[in-house]
mmCIF file of C-alpha atoms in Angstrom:
data_model
loop_
_atom_site.group_PDB
_atom_site.id
_atom_site.type_symbol
_atom_site.label_atom_id
_atom_site.label_comp_id
_atom_site.label_asym_id
_atom_site.label_seq_id
_atom_site.Cartn_x
_atom_site.Cartn_y
_atom_site.Cartn_z
ATOM 1 C CA MET A 16 5.237 126.756 89.578
ATOM 2 C CA ALA A 17 7.889 128.444 87.569
ATOM 3 C CA ASN A 18 11.466 129.352 88.997
ATOM 4 C CA PRO A 19 14.030 131.480 87.346
ATOM 5 C CA ALA A 20 15.690 128.851 85.427
ATOM 6 C CA GLU A 21 12.575 127.584 83.868
ATOM 7 C CA LEU A 22 11.495 131.018 82.653
ATOM 8 C CA LEU A 23 14.767 132.100 81.396
ATOM 9 C CA HIS A 24 14.936 128.629 79.708
ATOM 10 C CA ASP A 25 11.515 129.276 78.058
ATOM 11 C CA LEU A 26 12.563 132.720 77.192
ATOM 12 C CA PHE A 27 15.645 131.364 75.370
ATOM 13 C CA VAL A 28 13.666 128.901 73.396
ATOM 14 C CA SER A 29 11.134 131.158 72.409
ATOM 15 C CA SER A 30 13.916 133.773 71.043
ATOM 16 C CA ASN A 31 16.482 131.094 69.536
ATOM 17 C CA ASN A 32 16.393 132.138 66.089
ATOM 18 C CA ASP A 33 19.394 131.408 63.812
ATOM 19 C CA LYS A 34 17.406 132.910 60.618
ATOM 20 C CA GLN A 35 17.266 136.148 62.381
ATOM 21 C CA SER A 36 19.685 138.865 63.717
ATOM 22 C CA ALA A 37 19.903 138.774 67.623
ATOM 23 C CA GLN A 38 18.043 142.289 67.542
ATOM 24 C CA GLY A 39 15.097 140.813 65.421
ATOM 25 C CA ALA A 40 14.956 137.753 67.747
ATOM 26 C CA ARG A 41 15.266 139.210 71.062
ATOM 27 C CA LEU A 42 15.146 143.302 70.984
ATOM 28 C CA ASP A 43 12.209 144.435 68.968
ATOM 29 C CA SER A 44 9.831 146.984 70.561
ATOM 30 C CA GLU A 45 7.864 144.126 72.221
ATOM 31 C CA THR A 46 10.582 142.119 73.620
ATOM 32 C CA LEU A 47 12.474 144.739 75.332
ATOM 33 C CA ALA A 48 10.427 144.234 78.323
ATOM 34 C CA ALA A 49 11.259 140.259 78.133
ATOM 35 C CA HIS A 50 14.990 141.445 78.139
ATOM 36 C CA ARG A 51 14.679 143.307 81.251
ATOM 37 C CA ARG A 52 12.824 140.042 82.716
ATOM 38 C CA ALA A 53 15.748 137.987 81.665
ATOM 39 C CA VAL A 54 18.324 140.020 83.853
ATOM 40 C CA ARG A 55 15.840 139.419 86.658
ATOM 41 C CA TYR A 56 15.836 135.743 86.191
ATOM 42 C CA LEU A 57 19.666 135.727 86.270
ATOM 43 C CA ASP A 58 19.511 137.408 89.280
ATOM 44 C CA GLY A 59 17.132 134.825 90.717
ATOM 45 C CA ILE A 60 19.343 132.061 89.434
ATOM 46 C CA ASP A 61 22.280 133.256 90.879
ATOM 47 C CA GLU A 62 20.686 133.773 94.427
ATOM 48 C CA LEU A 63 18.986 130.457 94.153
ATOM 49 C CA LEU A 64 22.389 128.638 93.349
ATOM 50 C CA ASP A 65 24.017 130.188 96.276
ATOM 51 C CA VAL A 66 21.164 128.717 98.610
ATOM 52 C CA ALA A 67 21.436 125.263 96.778
ATOM 53 C CA GLN A 68 25.109 125.081 97.515
ATOM 54 C CA ALA A 69 24.748 126.146 101.010
ATOM 55 C CA ALA A 70 22.249 122.788 101.095
ATOM 56 C CA GLY A 71 25.106 120.807 99.807
ATOM 57 C CA LYS A 72 23.991 120.198 96.368
ATOM 58 C CA ARG A 73 26.558 120.308 93.544
ATOM 59 C CA VAL A 74 26.270 123.332 91.369
ATOM 60 C CA ARG A 75 29.929 123.527 89.847
ATOM 61 C CA THR A 76 28.591 123.004 86.292
ATOM 62 C CA TYR A 77 25.809 125.516 86.476
ATOM 63 C CA ARG A 78 27.943 128.277 88.029
ATOM 64 C CA ALA A 79 30.423 127.360 84.990
ATOM 65 C CA TYR A 80 27.528 128.028 82.642
ATOM 66 C CA PHE A 81 26.234 131.124 84.637
ATOM 67 C CA PRO A 82 28.389 133.601 82.524
ATOM 68 C CA ALA A 83 27.531 132.064 79.315
ATOM 69 C CA TRP A 84 23.848 132.776 79.960
ATOM 70 C CA THR A 85 24.643 136.327 81.240
ATOM 71 C CA LYS A 86 26.347 136.920 77.925
ATOM 72 C CA THR A 87 23.508 135.428 75.930
ATOM 73 C CA VAL A 88 20.938 138.052 77.626
ATOM 74 C CA PHE A 89 23.236 140.594 76.681
ATOM 75 C CA HIS A 90 24.296 138.888 73.440
ATOM 76 C CA PHE A 91 27.904 140.018 74.539
ATOM 77 C CA PRO A 92 30.457 140.418 72.807
ATOM 78 C CA ARG A 93 28.681 139.838 69.606
ATOM 79 C CA ASN A 94 26.697 142.089 67.235
ATOM 80 C CA TRP A 95 22.977 142.566 67.848
ATOM 81 C CA THR A 96 22.348 143.599 64.142
ATOM 82 C CA GLY A 97 24.370 141.077 62.217
ATOM 83 C CA SER A 98 22.696 138.483 59.968
ATOM 84 C CA ASN A 99 21.770 135.057 61.339
ATOM 85 C CA THR A 100 23.122 136.122 64.823
ATOM 86 C CA GLY A 101 19.978 135.234 66.706
ATOM 87 C CA ALA A 102 20.753 131.549 67.681
ATOM 88 C CA ILE A 103 21.591 130.421 71.138
ATOM 89 C CA LYS A 104 23.845 127.502 71.843
ATOM 90 C CA LEU A 105 22.010 124.327 72.473
ATOM 91 C CA GLU A 106 24.136 123.287 75.130
ATOM 92 C CA GLU A 107 23.337 126.250 77.015
ATOM 93 C CA ILE A 108 19.688 125.736 76.669
ATOM 94 C CA ARG A 109 20.061 121.971 77.844
ATOM 95 C CA HIS A 110 21.939 122.893 80.996
ATOM 96 C CA LEU A 111 19.363 125.396 81.699
ATOM 97 C CA GLU A 112 16.795 122.966 81.436
ATOM 98 C CA ASN A 113 18.721 120.572 83.881
ATOM 99 C CA LEU A 114 18.699 123.304 86.437
ATOM 100 C CA ILE A 115 15.082 123.676 86.687
ATOM 101 C CA ASP A 116 14.423 120.465 88.737
ATOM 102 C CA LEU A 117 17.248 121.354 91.148
ATOM 103 C CA LEU A 118 16.081 124.901 91.720
ATOM 104 C CA ASP A 119 12.543 123.562 92.270
ATOM 105 C CA ASP A 120 13.518 122.259 95.530
ATOM 106 C CA PHE A 121 14.384 125.793 96.594
ATOM 107 C CA VAL A 122 11.479 127.884 95.465
ATOM 108 C CA GLU A 123 8.032 127.985 97.451
ATOM 109 C CA ARG A 124 4.835 127.092 95.508
ATOM 110 C CA ILE A 125 2.546 129.751 95.157
ATOM 111 C CA ASP A 126 -1.085 128.853 94.396
ATOM 112 C CA PRO A 127 -2.836 131.389 91.955
ATOM 113 C CA GLU A 128 -6.115 129.952 93.060
ATOM 114 C CA LYS A 129 -5.630 132.068 96.288
ATOM 115 C CA PHE A 130 -4.983 135.266 94.612
ATOM 116 C CA GLU A 131 -8.432 136.344 95.200
ATOM 117 C CA ALA A 132 -8.097 136.089 98.934
ATOM 118 C CA LEU A 133 -4.978 138.050 98.775
ATOM 119 C CA SER A 134 -6.264 140.610 96.332
ATOM 120 C CA THR A 135 -9.200 141.027 99.181
ATOM 121 C CA TYR A 136 -6.493 141.310 101.995
ATOM 122 C CA LEU A 137 -4.780 144.061 100.161
ATOM 123 C CA THR A 138 -8.018 145.951 99.504
ATOM 124 C CA LEU A 139 -8.426 145.779 103.452
ATOM 125 C CA VAL A 140 -4.686 147.071 103.632
ATOM 126 C CA GLU A 141 -5.650 150.140 101.195
ATOM 127 C CA LYS A 142 -8.820 150.769 103.423
ATOM 128 C CA THR A 143 -6.677 150.832 106.576
ATOM 129 C CA LEU A 144 -4.085 153.000 105.403
ATOM 130 C CA THR A 145 -6.744 155.608 104.206
ATOM 131 C CA GLU A 146 -8.480 155.734 107.362
ATOM 132 C CA ASP A 147 -5.225 155.842 109.580
ATOM 133 C CA GLU A 148 -4.860 159.715 110.008
ATOM 134 C CA SER A 149 -1.734 158.867 112.259
ATOM 135 C CA LEU A 150 0.607 157.735 109.373
ATOM 136 C CA PRO A 151 2.999 159.981 107.477
ATOM 137 C CA ASP A 152 1.921 160.322 103.836
ATOM 138 C CA SER A 153 5.451 159.052 102.890
ATOM 139 C CA VAL A 154 4.650 155.649 104.703
ATOM 140 C CA LYS A 155 1.278 155.555 102.913
ATOM 141 C CA ARG A 156 2.954 155.910 99.395
ATOM 142 C CA SER A 157 5.545 153.385 100.269
ATOM 143 C CA ALA A 158 2.942 150.722 101.033
ATOM 144 C CA ARG A 159 0.506 151.517 98.220
ATOM 145 C CA ALA A 160 3.592 151.358 95.770
ATOM 146 C CA MET A 161 4.236 147.871 97.184
ATOM 147 C CA ILE A 162 0.500 146.765 96.919
ATOM 148 C CA THR A 163 0.254 148.105 93.361
ATOM 149 C CA HIS A 164 3.507 146.249 92.676
ATOM 150 C CA LEU A 165 2.251 142.793 94.291
ATOM 151 C CA ARG A 166 -0.959 143.417 92.323
ATOM 152 C CA GLY A 167 1.020 143.482 89.194
ATOM 153 C CA CYS A 168 2.852 140.350 90.051
ATOM 154 C CA MET A 169 -0.556 138.464 90.589
ATOM 155 C CA GLU A 170 -1.598 139.559 86.954
ATOM 156 C CA ASP A 171 1.614 138.743 85.473
ATOM 157 C CA PHE A 172 2.149 135.624 87.454
ATOM 158 C CA ALA A 173 3.085 133.401 84.409
ATOM 159 C CA ILE A 174 6.248 135.812 83.681
ATOM 160 C CA VAL A 175 6.912 136.830 87.107
ATOM 161 C CA GLY A 176 7.171 133.260 88.553
ATOM 162 C CA ASP A 177 7.078 131.813 92.062
ATOM 163 C CA PHE A 178 10.618 133.125 93.002
ATOM 164 C CA ASP A 179 9.899 136.855 92.306
ATOM 165 C CA PHE A 180 6.567 136.947 93.574
ATOM 166 C CA GLU A 181 7.612 135.481 97.017
ATOM 167 C CA LYS A 182 10.241 138.301 97.138
ATOM 168 C CA ALA A 183 7.356 140.777 96.428
ATOM 169 C CA LEU A 184 5.443 139.330 99.178
ATOM 170 C CA GLU A 185 8.400 139.566 101.448
ATOM 171 C CA ARG A 186 8.762 143.130 100.758
ATOM 172 C CA LEU A 187 5.137 143.742 101.205
ATOM 173 C CA ILE A 188 5.513 142.315 104.840
ATOM 174 C CA GLY A 189 8.356 144.500 105.343
ATOM 175 C CA VAL A 190 6.318 147.571 104.505
ATOM 176 C CA LEU A 191 3.400 146.696 106.668
ATOM 177 C CA ALA A 192 5.812 145.935 109.733
ATOM 178 C CA ASN A 193 6.948 149.599 109.233
ATOM 179 C CA VAL A 194 3.534 150.716 108.712
ATOM 180 C CA GLY A 195 2.561 149.107 112.164
ATOM 181 C CA ARG A 196 5.578 150.482 113.800
ATOM 182 C CA ARG A 197 4.806 154.076 112.354
ATOM 183 C CA SER A 198 1.084 154.251 113.260
ATOM 184 C CA GLN A 199 -0.443 154.916 116.567
ATOM 185 C CA LYS A 200 -3.371 152.716 116.095
ATOM 186 C CA LYS A 201 -1.281 149.466 116.827
ATOM 187 C CA ASP A 202 -4.165 147.201 117.751
ATOM 188 C CA VAL A 203 -5.466 147.623 114.250
ATOM 189 C CA TRP A 204 -2.390 147.121 112.342
ATOM 190 C CA SER A 205 -1.901 143.917 114.614
ATOM 191 C CA LYS A 206 -5.284 142.561 113.626
ATOM 192 C CA VAL A 207 -4.739 143.401 109.864
ATOM 193 C CA MET A 208 -1.523 141.433 110.015
ATOM 194 C CA GLY A 209 -3.339 138.738 111.810
ATOM 195 C CA GLN A 210 -5.596 138.284 108.654
ATOM 196 C CA PHE A 211 -2.711 138.031 106.066
ATOM 197 C CA ALA A 212 -3.770 135.932 103.297
ATOM 198 C CA PHE A 213 -1.173 133.243 102.339
ATOM 199 C CA PRO A 214 -1.024 132.490 98.628
ATOM 200 C CA TYR A 215 0.859 129.151 99.047
ATOM 201 C CA ALA A 216 0.324 125.783 98.119
ATOM 202 C CA VAL A 217 -1.336 123.417 100.695
ATOM 203 C CA ASN A 218 1.316 122.004 103.128
ATOM 204 C CA ASN A 219 3.690 124.143 101.664
ATOM 205 C CA LEU A 220 3.531 127.445 103.948
ATOM 206 C CA PRO A 221 7.165 128.753 104.440
ATOM 207 C CA SER A 222 8.645 130.353 107.504
ATOM 208 C CA ILE A 223 7.426 133.735 106.141
ATOM 209 C CA SER A 224 4.285 132.737 108.576
ATOM 210 C CA ASP A 225 6.296 132.920 111.566
ATOM 211 C CA GLY A 226 7.683 135.987 110.603
ATOM 212 C CA VAL A 227 3.918 137.511 110.118
ATOM 213 C CA SER A 228 2.974 136.301 113.382
ATOM 214 C CA VAL A 229 5.946 137.808 115.248
ATOM 215 C CA ILE A 230 5.140 140.983 113.429
ATOM 216 C CA SER A 231 1.573 141.072 114.641
ATOM 217 C CA LYS A 232 2.527 140.632 118.245
ATOM 218 C CA MET A 233 5.440 143.088 117.893
ATOM 219 C CA ILE A 234 2.914 145.859 116.660
ATOM 220 C CA SER A 235 0.356 145.030 119.344
ATOM 221 C CA GLY A 236 3.039 145.214 121.938
#
């Protein structure tokens, strides 16, 4: 299990090098992708801090450090190519590490061992999309794009993390709800939604299951 704070922390630790330039430590051709991921991790932390605060948790210290983490990701306002500019302040890394346990309580646990069942389900969805001649091509393309994205999240789960994976799963469900609404084969898509494979840890099934059930009933009318 990895939430955005843990993923960003690990990225900071791996790219913290006071013997290199910031560009050499964090922006070579192989780490540009990691830099883009870091921006997504910041967005996830920002969202989860709001959730934690709404739940009554104390997040003031982490909010105070959030601008510093953002500046570190963009190396603002420093020079990327200057000598020995690749260091990241230890206090930033330590506060980010402390945040990991807090955010764990607000991130659903994804179980990678259930990815095979989810992949089988996605294959069923792809087959049903192909066979449903009542659907506009634009709807099919949107659904297939989301399926491709979710498969990518499964392949890269170690760097995507539980939080972003769940977001992708929620978007897929939204797309499938639209598919069911636009299709003339309501019963078929209601059955497909009813077979949804949940990749969550045991006893950790979130409210998303209720949403799938409601959508399935809505499609069938």
